[in-house]
mmCIF file of N, CA and C in Angstrom:
data_model
loop_
_atom_site.group_PDB
_atom_site.id
_atom_site.type_symbol
_atom_site.label_atom_id
_atom_site.label_comp_id
_atom_site.label_asym_id
_atom_site.label_seq_id
_atom_site.Cartn_x
_atom_site.Cartn_y
_atom_site.Cartn_z
ATOM 1 N N UNK Q 1 -22.965 5.823 -71.545
ATOM 2 C CA UNK Q 1 -21.392 6.372 -71.217
ATOM 3 C C UNK Q 1 -21.222 7.612 -70.489
ATOM 4 N N UNK Q 2 -21.865 8.787 -70.861
ATOM 5 C CA UNK Q 2 -22.127 9.918 -70.150
ATOM 6 C C UNK Q 2 -22.553 9.684 -68.741
ATOM 7 N N UNK Q 3 -23.292 9.043 -68.519
ATOM 8 C CA UNK Q 3 -23.595 8.581 -67.019
ATOM 9 C C UNK Q 3 -22.694 7.792 -66.320
ATOM 10 N N UNK Q 4 -21.984 7.084 -66.847
ATOM 11 C CA UNK Q 4 -20.721 6.354 -66.101
ATOM 12 C C UNK Q 4 -19.734 7.277 -65.787
ATOM 13 N N UNK Q 5 -19.433 8.116 -66.851
ATOM 14 C CA UNK Q 5 -18.569 8.958 -66.622
ATOM 15 C C UNK Q 5 -18.661 10.071 -65.590
ATOM 16 N N UNK Q 6 -19.996 10.478 -65.552
ATOM 17 C CA UNK Q 6 -20.307 11.501 -64.393
ATOM 18 C C UNK Q 6 -20.608 10.823 -63.038
ATOM 19 N N UNK Q 7 -20.960 9.461 -62.892
ATOM 20 C CA UNK Q 7 -20.857 8.570 -61.744
ATOM 21 C C UNK Q 7 -19.212 8.668 -61.281
ATOM 22 N N UNK Q 8 -18.206 8.361 -62.299
ATOM 23 C CA UNK Q 8 -16.832 8.285 -61.921
ATOM 24 C C UNK Q 8 -16.140 9.629 -61.426
ATOM 25 N N UNK Q 9 -16.895 10.506 -62.050
ATOM 26 C CA UNK Q 9 -16.273 12.066 -61.623
ATOM 27 C C UNK Q 9 -16.772 12.362 -60.322
ATOM 28 N N UNK Q 10 -18.187 11.907 -60.229
ATOM 29 C CA UNK Q 10 -18.837 12.339 -58.775
ATOM 30 C C UNK Q 10 -17.793 11.541 -57.534
ATOM 31 N N UNK Q 11 -17.604 10.167 -57.851
ATOM 32 C CA UNK Q 11 -17.011 9.421 -56.830
ATOM 33 C C UNK Q 11 -15.228 10.372 -56.516
ATOM 34 N N UNK Q 12 -14.729 10.364 -57.711
ATOM 35 C CA UNK Q 12 -13.477 11.173 -57.670
ATOM 36 C C UNK Q 12 -13.549 12.379 -57.018
ATOM 37 N N UNK Q 13 -14.313 13.357 -57.411
ATOM 38 C CA UNK Q 13 -14.625 14.626 -56.458
ATOM 39 C C UNK Q 13 -14.951 14.379 -54.997
ATOM 40 N N UNK Q 14 -15.534 13.100 -54.558
ATOM 41 C CA UNK Q 14 -15.921 12.895 -53.111
ATOM 42 C C UNK Q 14 -14.519 12.441 -52.541
ATOM 43 N N UNK Q 15 -13.838 11.704 -53.284
ATOM 44 C CA UNK Q 15 -12.446 11.360 -52.517
ATOM 45 C C UNK Q 15 -11.876 12.470 -52.532
ATOM 46 N N UNK Q 16 -11.491 13.332 -53.374
ATOM 47 C CA UNK Q 16 -10.724 14.481 -53.176
ATOM 48 C C UNK Q 16 -11.133 15.304 -52.106
ATOM 49 N N UNK Q 17 -12.528 15.381 -52.130
ATOM 50 C CA UNK Q 17 -13.070 16.235 -50.984
ATOM 51 C C UNK Q 17 -12.669 15.813 -49.426
ATOM 52 N N UNK Q 18 -12.816 14.398 -49.233
ATOM 53 C CA UNK Q 18 -12.533 13.713 -48.039
ATOM 54 C C UNK Q 18 -10.970 14.054 -47.927
ATOM 55 N N UNK Q 19 -9.920 13.759 -49.029
ATOM 56 C CA UNK Q 19 -8.744 14.093 -48.825
ATOM 57 C C UNK Q 19 -8.270 15.411 -48.104
ATOM 58 N N UNK Q 20 -9.029 16.174 -49.036
ATOM 59 C CA UNK Q 20 -8.846 17.685 -48.718
ATOM 60 C C UNK Q 20 -9.211 18.303 -47.336
ATOM 61 N N UNK Q 21 -10.182 17.652 -46.606
ATOM 62 C CA UNK Q 21 -10.857 17.949 -45.479
ATOM 63 C C UNK Q 21 -9.755 17.286 -44.281
ATOM 64 N N UNK Q 22 -9.173 16.257 -44.597
ATOM 65 C CA UNK Q 22 -8.299 15.415 -43.504
ATOM 66 C C UNK Q 22 -7.013 16.111 -43.510
ATOM 67 N N UNK Q 23 -6.542 16.773 -45.031
ATOM 68 C CA UNK Q 23 -5.343 17.401 -44.867
ATOM 69 C C UNK Q 23 -5.398 18.977 -44.127
ATOM 70 N N UNK Q 24 -6.719 19.529 -44.408
ATOM 71 C CA UNK Q 24 -6.944 20.682 -43.691
ATOM 72 C C UNK Q 24 -6.883 20.606 -42.354
ATOM 73 N N UNK Q 25 -7.602 19.548 -41.688
ATOM 74 C CA UNK Q 25 -7.605 19.293 -40.196
ATOM 75 C C UNK Q 25 -6.340 19.164 -39.595
ATOM 76 N N UNK Q 26 -5.285 18.922 -40.401
ATOM 77 C CA UNK Q 26 -3.864 18.827 -39.700
ATOM 78 C C UNK Q 26 -3.118 19.994 -39.770
ATOM 79 N N UNK Q 27 -3.657 21.155 -40.376
ATOM 80 C CA UNK Q 27 -3.218 22.375 -40.125
ATOM 81 C C UNK Q 27 -2.571 22.755 -41.586
ATOM 82 N N UNK Q 28 -2.942 22.118 -42.631
ATOM 83 C CA UNK Q 28 -2.425 22.440 -43.860
ATOM 84 C C UNK Q 28 -3.157 23.139 -44.794
ATOM 85 N N UNK Q 29 -2.890 23.960 -45.750
ATOM 86 C CA UNK Q 29 -3.661 24.867 -46.225
ATOM 87 C C UNK Q 29 -3.528 24.495 -47.843
ATOM 88 N N UNK Q 30 -2.612 23.888 -48.419
ATOM 89 C CA UNK Q 30 -2.525 23.566 -49.820
ATOM 90 C C UNK Q 30 -1.726 22.209 -50.055
ATOM 91 N N UNK Q 31 -1.768 21.439 -51.009
ATOM 92 C CA UNK Q 31 -1.183 20.265 -51.243
ATOM 93 C C UNK Q 31 -0.459 19.725 -52.718
ATOM 94 N N UNK Q 32 0.704 19.386 -52.557
ATOM 95 C CA UNK Q 32 1.313 19.070 -53.806
ATOM 96 C C UNK Q 32 1.507 17.676 -54.082
ATOM 97 N N UNK Q 33 1.120 16.797 -54.615
ATOM 98 C CA UNK Q 33 1.258 15.402 -54.755
ATOM 99 C C UNK Q 33 0.991 15.022 -56.139
ATOM 100 N N UNK Q 34 1.830 14.193 -56.653
ATOM 101 C CA UNK Q 34 2.029 13.734 -58.015
ATOM 102 C C UNK Q 34 2.243 12.123 -57.999
ATOM 103 N N UNK Q 35 1.657 11.053 -58.917
ATOM 104 C CA UNK Q 35 1.808 10.135 -59.026
ATOM 105 C C UNK Q 35 2.257 9.971 -60.744
ATOM 106 N N UNK Q 36 3.482 9.222 -60.805
ATOM 107 C CA UNK Q 36 4.167 8.908 -61.980
ATOM 108 C C UNK Q 36 4.187 7.363 -62.248
ATOM 109 N N UNK Q 37 4.144 6.899 -63.237
ATOM 110 C CA UNK Q 37 4.178 5.452 -63.725
ATOM 111 C C UNK Q 37 4.842 5.599 -65.067
ATOM 112 N N UNK Q 38 6.277 4.788 -65.069
ATOM 113 C CA UNK Q 38 6.727 4.551 -66.243
ATOM 114 C C UNK Q 38 8.030 3.787 -66.041
ATOM 115 N N UNK Q 39 9.019 4.127 -66.768
ATOM 116 C CA UNK Q 39 10.150 3.102 -66.796
ATOM 117 C C UNK Q 39 11.425 4.097 -66.334
ATOM 118 N N UNK Q 40 12.404 3.455 -65.599
ATOM 119 C CA UNK Q 40 13.767 4.124 -65.134
ATOM 120 C C UNK Q 40 14.298 4.130 -66.555
ATOM 121 N N UNK Q 41 14.820 5.351 -66.730
ATOM 122 C CA UNK Q 41 15.340 5.894 -67.881
ATOM 123 C C UNK Q 41 16.873 5.600 -67.892
ATOM 124 N N UNK Q 42 17.631 5.530 -66.637
ATOM 125 C CA UNK Q 42 19.188 5.266 -66.964
ATOM 126 C C UNK Q 42 19.456 4.697 -65.403
ATOM 127 N N UNK Q 43 20.351 3.826 -65.304
ATOM 128 C CA UNK Q 43 20.866 3.490 -64.107
ATOM 129 C C UNK Q 43 20.552 4.178 -63.056
ATOM 130 N N UNK Q 44 20.111 3.487 -61.737
ATOM 131 C CA UNK Q 44 19.887 4.344 -60.752
ATOM 132 C C UNK Q 44 21.325 4.897 -60.206
ATOM 133 N N UNK Q 45 21.586 6.100 -59.565
ATOM 134 C CA UNK Q 45 22.757 6.613 -58.898
ATOM 135 C C UNK Q 45 22.466 6.380 -57.296
ATOM 136 N N UNK Q 46 23.039 5.861 -56.615
ATOM 137 C CA UNK Q 46 22.924 5.678 -55.563
ATOM 138 C C UNK Q 46 24.017 6.419 -54.699
ATOM 139 N N UNK Q 47 23.957 7.605 -53.788
ATOM 140 C CA UNK Q 47 25.176 8.223 -53.062
ATOM 141 C C UNK Q 47 24.680 8.437 -51.570
ATOM 142 N N UNK Q 48 25.709 8.481 -50.668
ATOM 143 C CA UNK Q 48 25.336 8.533 -49.127
ATOM 144 C C UNK Q 48 25.982 9.951 -48.638
ATOM 145 N N UNK Q 49 24.978 10.497 -48.105
ATOM 146 C CA UNK Q 49 25.344 11.888 -47.211
ATOM 147 C C UNK Q 49 26.557 11.683 -46.201
ATOM 148 N N UNK Q 50 27.014 12.492 -45.760
ATOM 149 C CA UNK Q 50 27.860 12.523 -44.662
ATOM 150 C C UNK Q 50 27.121 11.916 -43.350
ATOM 151 N N UNK Q 51 25.850 11.973 -43.250
ATOM 152 C CA UNK Q 51 25.207 11.749 -42.139
ATOM 153 C C UNK Q 51 24.702 9.982 -42.174
ATOM 154 N N UNK Q 52 25.076 9.511 -43.355
ATOM 155 C CA UNK Q 52 25.164 7.956 -43.600
ATOM 156 C C UNK Q 52 23.767 7.782 -44.460
ATOM 157 N N UNK Q 53 22.675 8.665 -44.740
ATOM 158 C CA UNK Q 53 21.715 8.485 -45.306
ATOM 159 C C UNK Q 53 21.957 8.372 -46.676
ATOM 160 N N UNK Q 54 20.952 7.455 -47.220
ATOM 161 C CA UNK Q 54 21.016 6.984 -48.681
ATOM 162 C C UNK Q 54 20.247 8.068 -49.678
ATOM 163 N N UNK Q 55 20.710 8.594 -50.898
ATOM 164 C CA UNK Q 55 20.185 9.379 -51.874
ATOM 165 C C UNK Q 55 19.923 8.699 -53.105
ATOM 166 N N UNK Q 56 18.909 8.307 -53.722
ATOM 167 C CA UNK Q 56 18.981 7.687 -54.885
ATOM 168 C C UNK Q 56 18.336 8.850 -55.865
ATOM 169 N N UNK Q 57 19.042 8.853 -56.912
ATOM 170 C CA UNK Q 57 18.570 9.737 -58.353
ATOM 171 C C UNK Q 57 18.522 8.904 -59.450
ATOM 172 N N UNK Q 58 17.424 9.087 -60.239
ATOM 173 C CA UNK Q 58 17.376 8.756 -61.587
ATOM 174 C C UNK Q 58 15.781 9.374 -62.095
ATOM 175 N N UNK Q 59 15.876 8.978 -63.325
ATOM 176 C CA UNK Q 59 14.934 9.631 -64.430
ATOM 177 C C UNK Q 59 13.734 8.581 -64.569
ATOM 178 N N UNK Q 60 12.431 8.750 -64.840
ATOM 179 C CA UNK Q 60 11.318 8.108 -65.488
ATOM 180 C C UNK Q 60 10.850 8.707 -66.739
ATOM 181 N N UNK Q 61 11.063 7.717 -67.282
ATOM 182 C CA UNK Q 61 10.195 7.942 -68.874
ATOM 183 C C UNK Q 61 8.755 7.807 -69.309
ATOM 184 N N UNK Q 62 7.752 8.632 -69.248
ATOM 185 C CA UNK Q 62 6.582 7.982 -69.575
ATOM 186 C C UNK Q 62 6.161 8.486 -70.817
ATOM 187 N N UNK Q 63 5.838 7.291 -71.474
ATOM 188 C CA UNK Q 63 5.391 7.153 -72.882
ATOM 189 C C UNK Q 63 3.778 7.667 -73.027
ATOM 190 N N UNK Q 64 3.349 8.595 -74.004
ATOM 191 C CA UNK Q 64 1.996 8.760 -74.308
ATOM 192 C C UNK Q 64 2.094 8.515 -75.838
ATOM 193 N N UNK Q 65 0.655 8.567 -76.032
ATOM 194 C CA UNK Q 65 0.587 8.401 -77.843
ATOM 195 C C UNK Q 65 -0.915 9.239 -77.905
ATOM 196 N N UNK Q 66 -1.018 9.802 -79.014
ATOM 197 C CA UNK Q 66 -2.467 10.366 -79.411
ATOM 198 C C UNK Q 66 -2.348 10.649 -80.785
ATOM 199 N N UNK Q 67 -3.612 10.908 -81.341
ATOM 200 C CA UNK Q 67 -3.564 11.133 -82.637
ATOM 201 C C UNK Q 67 -3.951 12.615 -83.230
ATOM 202 N N UNK Q 68 -3.240 13.053 -84.073
ATOM 203 C CA UNK Q 68 -3.053 14.605 -84.433
ATOM 204 C C UNK Q 68 -3.088 14.225 -86.144
ATOM 205 N N UNK Q 69 -4.585 14.914 -86.628
ATOM 206 C CA UNK Q 69 -4.720 14.995 -87.910
ATOM 207 C C UNK Q 69 -4.806 13.450 -88.576
ATOM 208 N N UNK Q 70 -5.284 12.625 -87.762
ATOM 209 C CA UNK Q 70 -5.299 10.981 -88.260
ATOM 210 C C UNK Q 70 -3.890 10.532 -87.824
ATOM 211 N N UNK Q 71 -2.836 11.043 -87.888
ATOM 212 C CA UNK Q 71 -1.776 10.257 -87.744
ATOM 213 C C UNK Q 71 -1.217 9.947 -86.251
ATOM 214 N N UNK Q 72 -0.770 8.891 -85.589
ATOM 215 C CA UNK Q 72 -0.436 8.479 -84.355
ATOM 216 C C UNK Q 72 0.841 9.287 -84.100
ATOM 217 N N UNK Q 73 0.808 9.953 -82.798
ATOM 218 C CA UNK Q 73 2.042 10.821 -82.638
ATOM 219 C C UNK Q 73 2.228 10.257 -81.262
ATOM 220 N N UNK Q 74 3.807 9.859 -80.944
ATOM 221 C CA UNK Q 74 4.398 9.588 -79.937
ATOM 222 C C UNK Q 74 5.277 10.510 -78.940
ATOM 223 N N UNK Q 75 4.851 10.503 -77.677
ATOM 224 C CA UNK Q 75 5.532 11.641 -76.907
ATOM 225 C C UNK Q 75 6.046 10.944 -75.746
ATOM 226 N N UNK Q 76 7.215 11.437 -75.190
ATOM 227 C CA UNK Q 76 7.827 10.907 -73.943
ATOM 228 C C UNK Q 76 8.167 12.169 -73.185
ATOM 229 N N UNK Q 77 7.834 12.096 -71.853
ATOM 230 C CA UNK Q 77 7.932 13.127 -70.804
ATOM 231 C C UNK Q 77 8.991 12.433 -69.691
ATOM 232 N N UNK Q 78 9.773 13.198 -69.325
ATOM 233 C CA UNK Q 78 10.820 12.705 -68.361
ATOM 234 C C UNK Q 78 10.691 13.777 -67.097
ATOM 235 N N UNK Q 79 10.663 12.495 -66.213
ATOM 236 C CA UNK Q 79 10.855 13.280 -64.657
ATOM 237 C C UNK Q 79 11.951 12.609 -64.059
ATOM 238 N N UNK Q 80 12.795 13.957 -63.306
ATOM 239 C CA UNK Q 80 13.998 13.393 -62.502
ATOM 240 C C UNK Q 80 13.303 13.250 -61.153
ATOM 241 N N UNK Q 81 13.742 11.972 -60.475
ATOM 242 C CA UNK Q 81 13.131 11.741 -59.164
ATOM 243 C C UNK Q 81 14.548 11.441 -58.434
ATOM 244 N N UNK Q 82 14.280 11.816 -56.996
ATOM 245 C CA UNK Q 82 15.249 11.796 -56.011
ATOM 246 C C UNK Q 82 14.548 11.041 -54.467
ATOM 247 N N UNK Q 83 14.964 10.222 -53.991
ATOM 248 C CA UNK Q 83 14.608 9.321 -52.962
ATOM 249 C C UNK Q 83 15.373 9.320 -51.897
ATOM 250 N N UNK Q 84 15.173 9.160 -50.650
ATOM 251 C CA UNK Q 84 16.068 9.140 -49.574
ATOM 252 C C UNK Q 84 15.683 8.003 -48.601
ATOM 253 N N UNK Q 85 17.052 7.731 -47.883
ATOM 254 C CA UNK Q 85 16.787 6.914 -47.022
ATOM 255 C C UNK Q 85 16.676 5.194 -47.438
ATOM 256 N N UNK Q 86 15.776 4.329 -46.701
ATOM 257 C CA UNK Q 86 15.789 3.116 -46.955
ATOM 258 C C UNK Q 86 14.811 3.143 -48.262
ATOM 259 N N UNK Q 87 14.066 3.971 -48.794
ATOM 260 C CA UNK Q 87 13.697 3.818 -50.045
ATOM 261 C C UNK Q 87 14.448 4.155 -51.157
ATOM 262 N N UNK Q 88 15.415 4.648 -50.907
ATOM 263 C CA UNK Q 88 16.530 5.089 -51.837
ATOM 264 C C UNK Q 88 17.323 3.714 -51.981
ATOM 265 N N UNK Q 89 17.723 3.134 -50.953
ATOM 266 C CA UNK Q 89 18.485 1.637 -51.033
ATOM 267 C C UNK Q 89 17.653 0.660 -51.751
ATOM 268 N N UNK Q 90 16.166 0.687 -51.332
ATOM 269 C CA UNK Q 90 15.293 -0.501 -51.858
ATOM 270 C C UNK Q 90 15.296 -0.204 -53.494
ATOM 271 N N UNK Q 91 15.117 1.232 -53.791
ATOM 272 C CA UNK Q 91 14.821 1.570 -55.405
ATOM 273 C C UNK Q 91 16.255 1.029 -56.051
ATOM 274 N N UNK Q 92 17.224 1.238 -55.432
ATOM 275 C CA UNK Q 92 18.410 0.804 -55.931
ATOM 276 C C UNK Q 92 18.883 -0.638 -56.137
ATOM 277 N N UNK Q 93 18.360 -1.360 -55.239
ATOM 278 C CA UNK Q 93 18.301 -2.951 -55.165
ATOM 279 C C UNK Q 93 17.475 -3.224 -56.215
ATOM 280 N N UNK Q 94 16.270 -2.813 -56.386
ATOM 281 C CA UNK Q 94 15.273 -3.912 -57.099
ATOM 282 C C UNK Q 94 14.903 -3.234 -58.439
ATOM 283 N N UNK Q 95 15.303 -2.009 -58.701
ATOM 284 C CA UNK Q 95 14.938 -1.416 -60.247
ATOM 285 C C UNK Q 95 16.380 -1.121 -60.929
ATOM 286 N N UNK Q 96 15.969 -1.226 -61.838
ATOM 287 C CA UNK Q 96 17.350 -0.868 -63.033
ATOM 288 C C UNK Q 96 16.670 -0.361 -64.155
ATOM 289 N N UNK Q 97 17.667 0.040 -65.170
ATOM 290 C CA UNK Q 97 17.538 0.840 -66.395
ATOM 291 C C UNK Q 97 16.135 0.155 -67.087
ATOM 292 N N UNK Q 98 15.136 0.572 -67.620
ATOM 293 C CA UNK Q 98 14.074 -0.428 -68.169
ATOM 294 C C UNK Q 98 13.080 -0.924 -67.328
ATOM 295 N N UNK Q 99 13.395 -0.800 -66.045
ATOM 296 C CA UNK Q 99 12.126 -1.481 -65.076
ATOM 297 C C UNK Q 99 11.004 -0.394 -65.064
ATOM 298 N N UNK Q 100 9.960 -1.190 -65.090
ATOM 299 C CA UNK Q 100 8.657 -0.424 -64.788
ATOM 300 C C UNK Q 100 8.537 0.171 -63.623
ATOM 301 N N UNK Q 101 8.037 1.435 -63.003
ATOM 302 C CA UNK Q 101 8.399 1.828 -61.675
ATOM 303 C C UNK Q 101 7.193 2.984 -61.488
ATOM 304 N N UNK Q 102 6.342 2.915 -60.466
ATOM 305 C CA UNK Q 102 5.450 3.701 -59.808
ATOM 306 C C UNK Q 102 5.801 4.712 -58.950
ATOM 307 N N UNK Q 103 5.620 5.691 -58.728
ATOM 308 C CA UNK Q 103 6.003 6.597 -57.529
ATOM 309 C C UNK Q 103 4.754 7.485 -57.075
ATOM 310 N N UNK Q 104 4.611 8.004 -55.966
ATOM 311 C CA UNK Q 104 3.903 9.062 -55.559
ATOM 312 C C UNK Q 104 4.849 9.856 -54.756
ATOM 313 N N UNK Q 105 4.889 11.183 -54.961
ATOM 314 C CA UNK Q 105 5.513 12.023 -54.208
ATOM 315 C C UNK Q 105 5.303 13.517 -54.549
ATOM 316 N N UNK Q 106 6.047 14.564 -53.903
ATOM 317 C CA UNK Q 106 5.637 15.831 -54.115
ATOM 318 C C UNK Q 106 6.558 16.408 -55.126
ATOM 319 N N UNK Q 107 5.922 16.916 -56.097
ATOM 320 C CA UNK Q 107 6.427 17.532 -57.593
ATOM 321 C C UNK Q 107 7.200 19.145 -56.959
ATOM 322 N N UNK Q 108 8.301 19.445 -57.223
ATOM 323 C CA UNK Q 108 9.079 20.596 -57.021
ATOM 324 C C UNK Q 108 9.627 21.248 -58.305
ATOM 325 N N UNK Q 109 9.527 22.288 -58.673
ATOM 326 C CA UNK Q 109 9.727 22.992 -59.637
ATOM 327 C C UNK Q 109 11.063 23.603 -59.597
ATOM 328 N N UNK Q 110 12.246 23.258 -60.511
ATOM 329 C CA UNK Q 110 13.419 24.011 -60.415
ATOM 330 C C UNK Q 110 13.663 24.755 -61.513
ATOM 331 N N UNK Q 111 14.365 26.027 -61.455
ATOM 332 C CA UNK Q 111 14.569 26.923 -62.496
ATOM 333 C C UNK Q 111 15.685 26.545 -63.136
#
């Protein structure tokens, strides 16, 4: 088992290394990317800017469970998501409260 985990870790580190070299070759020094898979927490709110561009806002709930002192503990993490343009329109059309959704994007911390 340890050998398998070591091999998986080596493949993962190799992939990250290749992505990083490509990213740096484009003149970038750092990267912030996150993948979230969960369920839409409330109905998606679609708005249009004065420019006509669509903006969709919604939340994603990610359920996790673990054992603490022999007891199963359930935990839900919430992520606020915004997407723009055609992506916003497609999300609004095809996803609803409770739908399983996966996103890849940039994580931005707000105070």
